[in-house]
Amino acid sequence: MSESVASEVVSAMVGGMFSASALYPLEVLKTRMQAETKAGGGSSSKEAKEGECNTLVVCEEEKGCKCSCIGCQGCSLRKVLPNEQEGKEAKDFDDEEEANTNTTTASSSSDTASSKQLALKEKYAIAASEGMSSYASLMYEHEGGVAPFYAGVVTSAVQSATEKALYFFAYTFLKNGYVGITGNSNIGTLSNLILGCFAEWAHLPVTLPIDCVTTAIQTDDKNRGAFVLLGSILSEKGIGGFYKGIEAYTVLCLKPAIQYTVYEQVKKIVIAARRVTAHGKGLVAADSLHAAEAFFLGMFARVVATMLTYPYLRAKVMLQSTYKNATVKPTIPQMIAEQFSTGGVWGLYQGIGPELTRGVFSAALMMMVKEKIGVMVRALIDGENDRIEAQKRRE
């Protein structure tokens, strides 16, 4: 491994782990808010659309239950009937339920619990639309204090460290290869974006399963651990269960590419301007950014990348959580269209508050730490090389 690759990988890994752990409560808030939909699957229709699947959900509570093929949680009283018999059997079902109302007292406590659960789910959905402070207050009140805000923090730190290390390994390797082939060290914006996209896809086979488990921990209402959820996903869905939402990465692969391209291009401008100023004064300019410069530049780059790709990010999280048990899942474009039709532009950007807050500070912290650790790693490598050269001269 070359010195530049080693420096990038080590500094990115440490920076990623530090920033992910420090801002993890915001990560939990972001994921939970992204996954929220209205009670009953996010639709007010009482019946499944004809032809969507071969089942119809009929709910006597009339809470807006919808077809189970698109992820409806429904209620404890729902019944599933074949579509082709919906007219006659739905009527028979209603008559039978009405006749037996007084004989089903044993289920009353279950029905009450189900109603309370639906009411609480509706509260969470409303809080998600109001903003992260309302949602955080509701979580704190109903889920036992601060503990839920740190569920899965270790898994997230491992994921972030692995993702950043593999991304920068692939990106630096590809960048060095590009420079070696073209002989041009000045990489343009388009080339940077393409290299960033390839680097993002390079780490997905390893990091997407970790991301899937992390999302499952954050949205699991049974508070199961990482290994239990990992086994559950594997037994229910097989290996493919760990790659839910991968189609969203046709666009999401641009997010880090945009972020680091913006960062690198602006960094070049800042350093070039500094060199011109230093040259005029007869001084030597540093080749790295100061901590404050890296911090604010990282924030700016993350905002640009997040705003451009957020609807796809939310769709990916919903596939991993809200629609995880659905028999037939909608496509990413279908989910984005549904979010826009039900909530407008805000529907596309629900949860953007904690994502931007966490994202910009995470990127800023990571870039700041990465710049400093990168300098330290390069100094260690240079020092070791000098030691080896001195030893060779003595021999």
PDB file of C-alpha atoms in Angstrom, residues 112-348:
ATOM      1  CA  THR A 112     -57.575  -1.929  23.186  1.00  0.00           C
ATOM      2  CA  ALA A 113     -53.810  -2.480  23.076  1.00  0.00           C
ATOM      3  CA  SER A 114     -53.923  -2.402  19.282  1.00  0.00           C
ATOM      4  CA  SER A 115     -55.870   0.876  19.326  1.00  0.00           C
ATOM      5  CA  LYS A 116     -53.339   2.409  21.725  1.00  0.00           C
ATOM      6  CA  GLN A 117     -50.483   1.227  19.516  1.00  0.00           C
ATOM      7  CA  LEU A 118     -52.100   2.777  16.450  1.00  0.00           C
ATOM      8  CA  ALA A 119     -52.704   6.024  18.343  1.00  0.00           C
ATOM      9  CA  LEU A 120     -49.055   6.127  19.441  1.00  0.00           C
ATOM     10  CA  LYS A 121     -47.886   5.419  15.902  1.00  0.00           C
ATOM     11  CA  GLU A 122     -50.014   8.325  14.702  1.00  0.00           C
ATOM     12  CA  LYS A 123     -48.392  10.554  17.354  1.00  0.00           C
ATOM     13  CA  TYR A 124     -44.938   9.566  16.087  1.00  0.00           C
ATOM     14  CA  ALA A 125     -45.976  10.283  12.483  1.00  0.00           C
ATOM     15  CA  ILE A 126     -47.293  13.725  13.459  1.00  0.00           C
ATOM     16  CA  ALA A 127     -44.157  14.465  15.514  1.00  0.00           C
ATOM     17  CA  ALA A 128     -41.976  13.474  12.545  1.00  0.00           C
ATOM     18  CA  SER A 129     -43.779  16.029  10.391  1.00  0.00           C
ATOM     19  CA  GLU A 130     -43.340  18.720  13.070  1.00  0.00           C
ATOM     20  CA  GLY A 131     -39.574  18.396  13.420  1.00  0.00           C
ATOM     21  CA  MET A 132     -36.794  16.673  15.313  1.00  0.00           C
ATOM     22  CA  SER A 133     -37.387  18.380  18.672  1.00  0.00           C
ATOM     23  CA  SER A 134     -40.994  17.106  18.829  1.00  0.00           C
ATOM     24  CA  TYR A 135     -39.932  13.631  17.761  1.00  0.00           C
ATOM     25  CA  ALA A 136     -37.036  13.524  20.236  1.00  0.00           C
ATOM     26  CA  SER A 137     -39.345  14.590  23.091  1.00  0.00           C
ATOM     27  CA  LEU A 138     -41.830  11.844  22.202  1.00  0.00           C
ATOM     28  CA  MET A 139     -39.076   9.223  22.064  1.00  0.00           C
ATOM     29  CA  TYR A 140     -37.703  10.334  25.422  1.00  0.00           C
ATOM     30  CA  GLU A 141     -41.166  10.244  27.026  1.00  0.00           C
ATOM     31  CA  HIS A 142     -42.384   6.889  25.691  1.00  0.00           C
ATOM     32  CA  GLU A 143     -39.195   4.839  25.274  1.00  0.00           C
ATOM     33  CA  GLY A 144     -37.358   5.229  28.550  1.00  0.00           C
ATOM     34  CA  GLY A 145     -35.071   8.225  28.446  1.00  0.00           C
ATOM     35  CA  VAL A 146     -31.797   8.499  26.519  1.00  0.00           C
ATOM     36  CA  ALA A 147     -31.102   4.787  25.957  1.00  0.00           C
ATOM     37  CA  PRO A 148     -33.004   4.546  22.616  1.00  0.00           C
ATOM     38  CA  PHE A 149     -30.868   7.367  21.220  1.00  0.00           C
ATOM     39  CA  TYR A 150     -27.787   5.127  21.504  1.00  0.00           C
ATOM     40  CA  ALA A 151     -29.250   1.831  20.276  1.00  0.00           C
ATOM     41  CA  GLY A 152     -26.779   0.392  17.757  1.00  0.00           C
ATOM     42  CA  VAL A 153     -24.010   2.942  18.326  1.00  0.00           C
ATOM     43  CA  VAL A 154     -21.241   0.301  18.147  1.00  0.00           C
ATOM     44  CA  THR A 155     -22.581  -1.135  14.897  1.00  0.00           C
ATOM     45  CA  SER A 156     -22.851   2.365  13.440  1.00  0.00           C
ATOM     46  CA  ALA A 157     -19.270   3.221  14.426  1.00  0.00           C
ATOM     47  CA  VAL A 158     -17.993   0.024  12.796  1.00  0.00           C
ATOM     48  CA  GLN A 159     -20.036   0.749   9.686  1.00  0.00           C
ATOM     49  CA  SER A 160     -18.779   4.334   9.434  1.00  0.00           C
ATOM     50  CA  ALA A 161     -15.142   3.385   9.963  1.00  0.00           C
ATOM     51  CA  THR A 162     -15.364   0.557   7.414  1.00  0.00           C
ATOM     52  CA  GLU A 163     -17.252   2.664   4.880  1.00  0.00           C
ATOM     53  CA  LYS A 164     -14.884   5.635   5.075  1.00  0.00           C
ATOM     54  CA  ALA A 165     -11.756   3.452   5.034  1.00  0.00           C
ATOM     55  CA  LEU A 166     -12.892   1.435   2.005  1.00  0.00           C
ATOM     56  CA  TYR A 167     -14.197   4.512   0.201  1.00  0.00           C
ATOM     57  CA  PHE A 168     -10.965   6.467   0.567  1.00  0.00           C
ATOM     58  CA  PHE A 169      -8.880   3.366  -0.202  1.00  0.00           C
ATOM     59  CA  ALA A 170     -10.772   2.870  -3.465  1.00  0.00           C
ATOM     60  CA  TYR A 171     -10.903   6.595  -4.267  1.00  0.00           C
ATOM     61  CA  THR A 172      -7.197   7.214  -3.629  1.00  0.00           C
ATOM     62  CA  PHE A 173      -6.243   4.044  -5.508  1.00  0.00           C
ATOM     63  CA  LEU A 174      -8.401   5.085  -8.498  1.00  0.00           C
ATOM     64  CA  LYS A 175      -7.134   8.678  -8.337  1.00  0.00           C
ATOM     65  CA  ASN A 176      -3.508   7.559  -8.346  1.00  0.00           C
ATOM     66  CA  GLY A 177      -4.285   5.212 -11.239  1.00  0.00           C
ATOM     67  CA  TYR A 178      -5.957   8.025 -13.158  1.00  0.00           C
ATOM     68  CA  VAL A 179      -2.971  10.320 -12.625  1.00  0.00           C
ATOM     69  CA  GLY A 180      -0.590   7.532 -13.648  1.00  0.00           C
ATOM     70  CA  ILE A 181      -2.521   6.827 -16.863  1.00  0.00           C
ATOM     71  CA  THR A 182      -3.224  10.415 -17.927  1.00  0.00           C
ATOM     72  CA  GLY A 183      -0.091  12.018 -16.497  1.00  0.00           C
ATOM     73  CA  ASN A 184      -2.286  14.891 -15.307  1.00  0.00           C
ATOM     74  CA  SER A 185      -2.421  15.480 -11.554  1.00  0.00           C
ATOM     75  CA  ASN A 186      -5.109  18.160 -11.925  1.00  0.00           C
ATOM     76  CA  ILE A 187      -8.293  16.040 -11.818  1.00  0.00           C
ATOM     77  CA  GLY A 188     -11.375  17.850 -13.106  1.00  0.00           C
ATOM     78  CA  THR A 189     -14.841  17.945 -11.520  1.00  0.00           C
ATOM     79  CA  LEU A 190     -16.417  15.354 -13.841  1.00  0.00           C
ATOM     80  CA  SER A 191     -13.501  12.938 -13.436  1.00  0.00           C
ATOM     81  CA  ASN A 192     -13.703  13.363  -9.660  1.00  0.00           C
ATOM     82  CA  LEU A 193     -17.421  12.547  -9.704  1.00  0.00           C
ATOM     83  CA  ILE A 194     -16.869   9.395 -11.770  1.00  0.00           C
ATOM     84  CA  LEU A 195     -14.019   8.219  -9.543  1.00  0.00           C
ATOM     85  CA  GLY A 196     -16.165   8.938  -6.469  1.00  0.00           C
ATOM     86  CA  CYS A 197     -19.069   6.887  -7.833  1.00  0.00           C
ATOM     87  CA  PHE A 198     -16.805   3.893  -8.496  1.00  0.00           C
ATOM     88  CA  ALA A 199     -15.299   4.248  -5.018  1.00  0.00           C
ATOM     89  CA  GLU A 200     -18.778   4.293  -3.432  1.00  0.00           C
ATOM     90  CA  TRP A 201     -19.877   1.117  -5.216  1.00  0.00           C
ATOM     91  CA  ALA A 202     -16.609  -0.568  -4.221  1.00  0.00           C
ATOM     92  CA  HIS A 203     -17.505  -0.625  -0.502  1.00  0.00           C
ATOM     93  CA  LEU A 204     -21.234  -1.462  -0.765  1.00  0.00           C
ATOM     94  CA  PRO A 205     -20.854  -5.275  -0.750  1.00  0.00           C
ATOM     95  CA  VAL A 206     -19.292  -4.967   2.725  1.00  0.00           C
ATOM     96  CA  THR A 207     -21.004  -1.923   4.245  1.00  0.00           C
ATOM     97  CA  LEU A 208     -24.615  -2.233   3.033  1.00  0.00           C
ATOM     98  CA  PRO A 209     -25.303  -5.341   5.202  1.00  0.00           C
ATOM     99  CA  ILE A 210     -23.927  -3.445   8.237  1.00  0.00           C
ATOM    100  CA  ASP A 211     -26.115  -0.467   7.310  1.00  0.00           C
ATOM    101  CA  CYS A 212     -29.149  -2.748   7.028  1.00  0.00           C
ATOM    102  CA  VAL A 213     -28.536  -4.194  10.515  1.00  0.00           C
ATOM    103  CA  THR A 214     -27.958  -0.698  11.956  1.00  0.00           C
ATOM    104  CA  THR A 215     -31.258   0.537  10.486  1.00  0.00           C
ATOM    105  CA  ALA A 216     -33.031  -2.555  11.853  1.00  0.00           C
ATOM    106  CA  ILE A 217     -31.656  -1.850  15.360  1.00  0.00           C
ATOM    107  CA  GLN A 218     -32.726   1.795  15.220  1.00  0.00           C
ATOM    108  CA  THR A 219     -36.301   1.037  14.051  1.00  0.00           C
ATOM    109  CA  ASP A 220     -36.946  -2.254  15.890  1.00  0.00           C
ATOM    110  CA  ASP A 221     -39.787  -1.896  18.413  1.00  0.00           C
ATOM    111  CA  LYS A 222     -38.729  -5.049  20.294  1.00  0.00           C
ATOM    112  CA  ASN A 223     -35.257  -3.742  21.220  1.00  0.00           C
ATOM    113  CA  ARG A 224     -33.462  -6.793  19.880  1.00  0.00           C
ATOM    114  CA  GLY A 225     -29.674  -6.857  19.601  1.00  0.00           C
ATOM    115  CA  ALA A 226     -27.501  -6.776  16.492  1.00  0.00           C
ATOM    116  CA  PHE A 227     -26.838 -10.535  16.339  1.00  0.00           C
ATOM    117  CA  VAL A 228     -30.511 -11.416  16.872  1.00  0.00           C
ATOM    118  CA  LEU A 229     -31.594  -9.070  14.084  1.00  0.00           C
ATOM    119  CA  LEU A 230     -28.795 -10.292  11.843  1.00  0.00           C
ATOM    120  CA  GLY A 231     -29.986 -13.879  12.303  1.00  0.00           C
ATOM    121  CA  SER A 232     -33.596 -12.826  11.779  1.00  0.00           C
ATOM    122  CA  ILE A 233     -32.822 -11.069   8.496  1.00  0.00           C
ATOM    123  CA  LEU A 234     -30.738 -14.007   7.298  1.00  0.00           C
ATOM    124  CA  SER A 235     -33.371 -16.632   8.179  1.00  0.00           C
ATOM    125  CA  GLU A 236     -36.311 -14.671   6.746  1.00  0.00           C
ATOM    126  CA  LYS A 237     -34.815 -13.086   3.633  1.00  0.00           C
ATOM    127  CA  GLY A 238     -31.499 -14.828   3.046  1.00  0.00           C
ATOM    128  CA  ILE A 239     -28.437 -12.938   1.837  1.00  0.00           C
ATOM    129  CA  GLY A 240     -30.632 -10.710  -0.308  1.00  0.00           C
ATOM    130  CA  GLY A 241     -32.221  -9.290   2.846  1.00  0.00           C
ATOM    131  CA  PHE A 242     -28.981  -7.455   3.599  1.00  0.00           C
ATOM    132  CA  TYR A 243     -29.113  -5.589   0.306  1.00  0.00           C
ATOM    133  CA  LYS A 244     -32.572  -4.042   0.510  1.00  0.00           C
ATOM    134  CA  GLY A 245     -32.581  -0.598  -1.060  1.00  0.00           C
ATOM    135  CA  ILE A 246     -29.418  -1.136  -3.084  1.00  0.00           C
ATOM    136  CA  GLU A 247     -31.205   0.211  -6.172  1.00  0.00           C
ATOM    137  CA  ALA A 248     -31.305   3.627  -4.471  1.00  0.00           C
ATOM    138  CA  TYR A 249     -27.515   3.722  -4.791  1.00  0.00           C
ATOM    139  CA  THR A 250     -27.815   4.369  -8.513  1.00  0.00           C
ATOM    140  CA  VAL A 251     -28.325   7.947  -7.282  1.00  0.00           C
ATOM    141  CA  LEU A 252     -26.972   7.764  -3.714  1.00  0.00           C
ATOM    142  CA  CYS A 253     -23.516   6.811  -5.028  1.00  0.00           C
ATOM    143  CA  LEU A 254     -23.350  10.440  -6.144  1.00  0.00           C
ATOM    144  CA  LYS A 255     -23.712  11.742  -2.577  1.00  0.00           C
ATOM    145  CA  PRO A 256     -20.152  11.102  -1.328  1.00  0.00           C
ATOM    146  CA  ALA A 257     -18.876  11.768  -4.838  1.00  0.00           C
ATOM    147  CA  ILE A 258     -20.522  15.202  -4.817  1.00  0.00           C
ATOM    148  CA  GLN A 259     -19.461  15.856  -1.219  1.00  0.00           C
ATOM    149  CA  TYR A 260     -15.789  15.001  -1.658  1.00  0.00           C
ATOM    150  CA  THR A 261     -15.606  16.554  -5.137  1.00  0.00           C
ATOM    151  CA  VAL A 262     -16.934  19.855  -3.776  1.00  0.00           C
ATOM    152  CA  TYR A 263     -14.522  19.540  -0.836  1.00  0.00           C
ATOM    153  CA  GLU A 264     -11.478  18.731  -2.965  1.00  0.00           C
ATOM    154  CA  GLN A 265     -12.177  21.380  -5.614  1.00  0.00           C
ATOM    155  CA  VAL A 266     -12.715  24.160  -3.059  1.00  0.00           C
ATOM    156  CA  LYS A 267      -9.705  22.913  -1.058  1.00  0.00           C
ATOM    157  CA  LYS A 268      -7.529  23.285  -4.162  1.00  0.00           C
ATOM    158  CA  ILE A 269      -8.748  26.853  -4.608  1.00  0.00           C
ATOM    159  CA  VAL A 270      -8.067  27.713  -0.948  1.00  0.00           C
ATOM    160  CA  ILE A 271      -4.557  26.219  -0.970  1.00  0.00           C
ATOM    161  CA  ALA A 272      -3.729  27.832  -4.334  1.00  0.00           C
ATOM    162  CA  ALA A 273      -4.845  31.230  -3.016  1.00  0.00           C
ATOM    163  CA  ARG A 274      -2.789  30.686   0.135  1.00  0.00           C
ATOM    164  CA  ARG A 275       0.314  29.851  -1.916  1.00  0.00           C
ATOM    165  CA  VAL A 276      -0.066  33.014  -3.978  1.00  0.00           C
ATOM    166  CA  THR A 277      -0.381  35.097  -0.816  1.00  0.00           C
ATOM    167  CA  ALA A 278       2.553  33.327   0.864  1.00  0.00           C
ATOM    168  CA  HIS A 279       4.731  33.640  -2.239  1.00  0.00           C
ATOM    169  CA  GLY A 280       4.158  37.380  -2.284  1.00  0.00           C
ATOM    170  CA  LYS A 281       5.413  37.551   1.304  1.00  0.00           C
ATOM    171  CA  GLY A 282       8.317  35.169   0.728  1.00  0.00           C
ATOM    172  CA  LEU A 283       6.779  32.464   2.923  1.00  0.00           C
ATOM    173  CA  VAL A 284       6.035  28.762   2.390  1.00  0.00           C
ATOM    174  CA  ALA A 285       2.326  27.817   2.486  1.00  0.00           C
ATOM    175  CA  ALA A 286       1.057  24.608   4.104  1.00  0.00           C
ATOM    176  CA  ASP A 287      -0.354  21.916   1.803  1.00  0.00           C
ATOM    177  CA  SER A 288      -3.208  21.050   4.177  1.00  0.00           C
ATOM    178  CA  LEU A 289      -6.175  23.007   5.515  1.00  0.00           C
ATOM    179  CA  HIS A 290      -6.347  24.430   9.004  1.00  0.00           C
ATOM    180  CA  ALA A 291      -8.837  22.729  11.349  1.00  0.00           C
ATOM    181  CA  ALA A 292     -11.399  25.530  11.070  1.00  0.00           C
ATOM    182  CA  GLU A 293     -11.097  25.642   7.268  1.00  0.00           C
ATOM    183  CA  ALA A 294     -11.605  21.867   6.964  1.00  0.00           C
ATOM    184  CA  PHE A 295     -14.529  22.018   9.414  1.00  0.00           C
ATOM    185  CA  PHE A 296     -16.530  24.670   7.560  1.00  0.00           C
ATOM    186  CA  LEU A 297     -15.637  23.389   4.115  1.00  0.00           C
ATOM    187  CA  GLY A 298     -16.782  19.910   5.162  1.00  0.00           C
ATOM    188  CA  MET A 299     -20.085  21.379   6.358  1.00  0.00           C
ATOM    189  CA  PHE A 300     -20.668  23.195   3.084  1.00  0.00           C
ATOM    190  CA  ALA A 301     -19.861  20.155   0.947  1.00  0.00           C
ATOM    191  CA  ARG A 302     -22.196  17.924   2.969  1.00  0.00           C
ATOM    192  CA  VAL A 303     -25.139  20.365   2.682  1.00  0.00           C
ATOM    193  CA  VAL A 304     -24.805  20.461  -1.107  1.00  0.00           C
ATOM    194  CA  ALA A 305     -24.621  16.661  -1.414  1.00  0.00           C
ATOM    195  CA  THR A 306     -27.473  15.991   1.053  1.00  0.00           C
ATOM    196  CA  MET A 307     -29.966  18.384  -0.509  1.00  0.00           C
ATOM    197  CA  LEU A 308     -29.414  16.870  -3.944  1.00  0.00           C
ATOM    198  CA  THR A 309     -29.819  13.217  -2.929  1.00  0.00           C
ATOM    199  CA  TYR A 310     -32.050  13.193   0.192  1.00  0.00           C
ATOM    200  CA  PRO A 311     -35.316  11.856  -1.373  1.00  0.00           C
ATOM    201  CA  TYR A 312     -33.456   8.703  -2.449  1.00  0.00           C
ATOM    202  CA  LEU A 313     -31.889   8.373   1.005  1.00  0.00           C
ATOM    203  CA  ARG A 314     -35.308   8.435   2.666  1.00  0.00           C
ATOM    204  CA  ALA A 315     -36.663   5.908   0.154  1.00  0.00           C
ATOM    205  CA  LYS A 316     -33.771   3.549   0.952  1.00  0.00           C
ATOM    206  CA  VAL A 317     -34.441   3.751   4.712  1.00  0.00           C
ATOM    207  CA  MET A 318     -38.172   3.098   4.172  1.00  0.00           C
ATOM    208  CA  LEU A 319     -37.368  -0.018   2.130  1.00  0.00           C
ATOM    209  CA  GLN A 320     -35.170  -1.268   4.980  1.00  0.00           C
ATOM    210  CA  SER A 321     -37.748  -0.551   7.708  1.00  0.00           C
ATOM    211  CA  THR A 322     -41.343   0.411   6.851  1.00  0.00           C
ATOM    212  CA  TYR A 323     -41.605  -1.988   3.888  1.00  0.00           C
ATOM    213  CA  LYS A 324     -39.248  -4.673   5.186  1.00  0.00           C
ATOM    214  CA  ASN A 325     -41.950  -7.375   5.511  1.00  0.00           C
ATOM    215  CA  ALA A 326     -44.009  -6.432   2.473  1.00  0.00           C
ATOM    216  CA  THR A 327     -44.576  -9.204  -0.055  1.00  0.00           C
ATOM    217  CA  VAL A 328     -44.389  -6.839  -3.018  1.00  0.00           C
ATOM    218  CA  LYS A 329     -42.248  -3.737  -2.529  1.00  0.00           C
ATOM    219  CA  PRO A 330     -42.636  -0.525  -4.543  1.00  0.00           C
ATOM    220  CA  THR A 331     -39.732   0.724  -6.606  1.00  0.00           C
ATOM    221  CA  ILE A 332     -37.677   3.714  -5.498  1.00  0.00           C
ATOM    222  CA  PRO A 333     -39.291   6.085  -8.057  1.00  0.00           C
ATOM    223  CA  GLN A 334     -42.762   4.866  -6.986  1.00  0.00           C
ATOM    224  CA  MET A 335     -41.950   5.577  -3.341  1.00  0.00           C
ATOM    225  CA  ILE A 336     -40.646   9.056  -4.141  1.00  0.00           C
ATOM    226  CA  ALA A 337     -43.766   9.796  -6.216  1.00  0.00           C
ATOM    227  CA  GLU A 338     -45.986   8.574  -3.341  1.00  0.00           C
ATOM    228  CA  GLN A 339     -44.116  10.716  -0.812  1.00  0.00           C
ATOM    229  CA  PHE A 340     -44.540  13.769  -3.048  1.00  0.00           C
ATOM    230  CA  SER A 341     -48.250  13.107  -3.695  1.00  0.00           C
ATOM    231  CA  THR A 342     -49.076  12.682   0.009  1.00  0.00           C
ATOM    232  CA  GLY A 343     -46.776  15.286   1.543  1.00  0.00           C
ATOM    233  CA  GLY A 344     -45.552  17.557  -1.226  1.00  0.00           C
ATOM    234  CA  VAL A 345     -41.944  18.729  -1.120  1.00  0.00           C
ATOM    235  CA  TRP A 346     -41.889  18.313   2.678  1.00  0.00           C
ATOM    236  CA  GLY A 347     -42.865  14.651   2.177  1.00  0.00           C
ATOM    237  CA  LEU A 348     -39.702  14.176   0.137  1.00  0.00           C
TER     238      LEU A 348
END
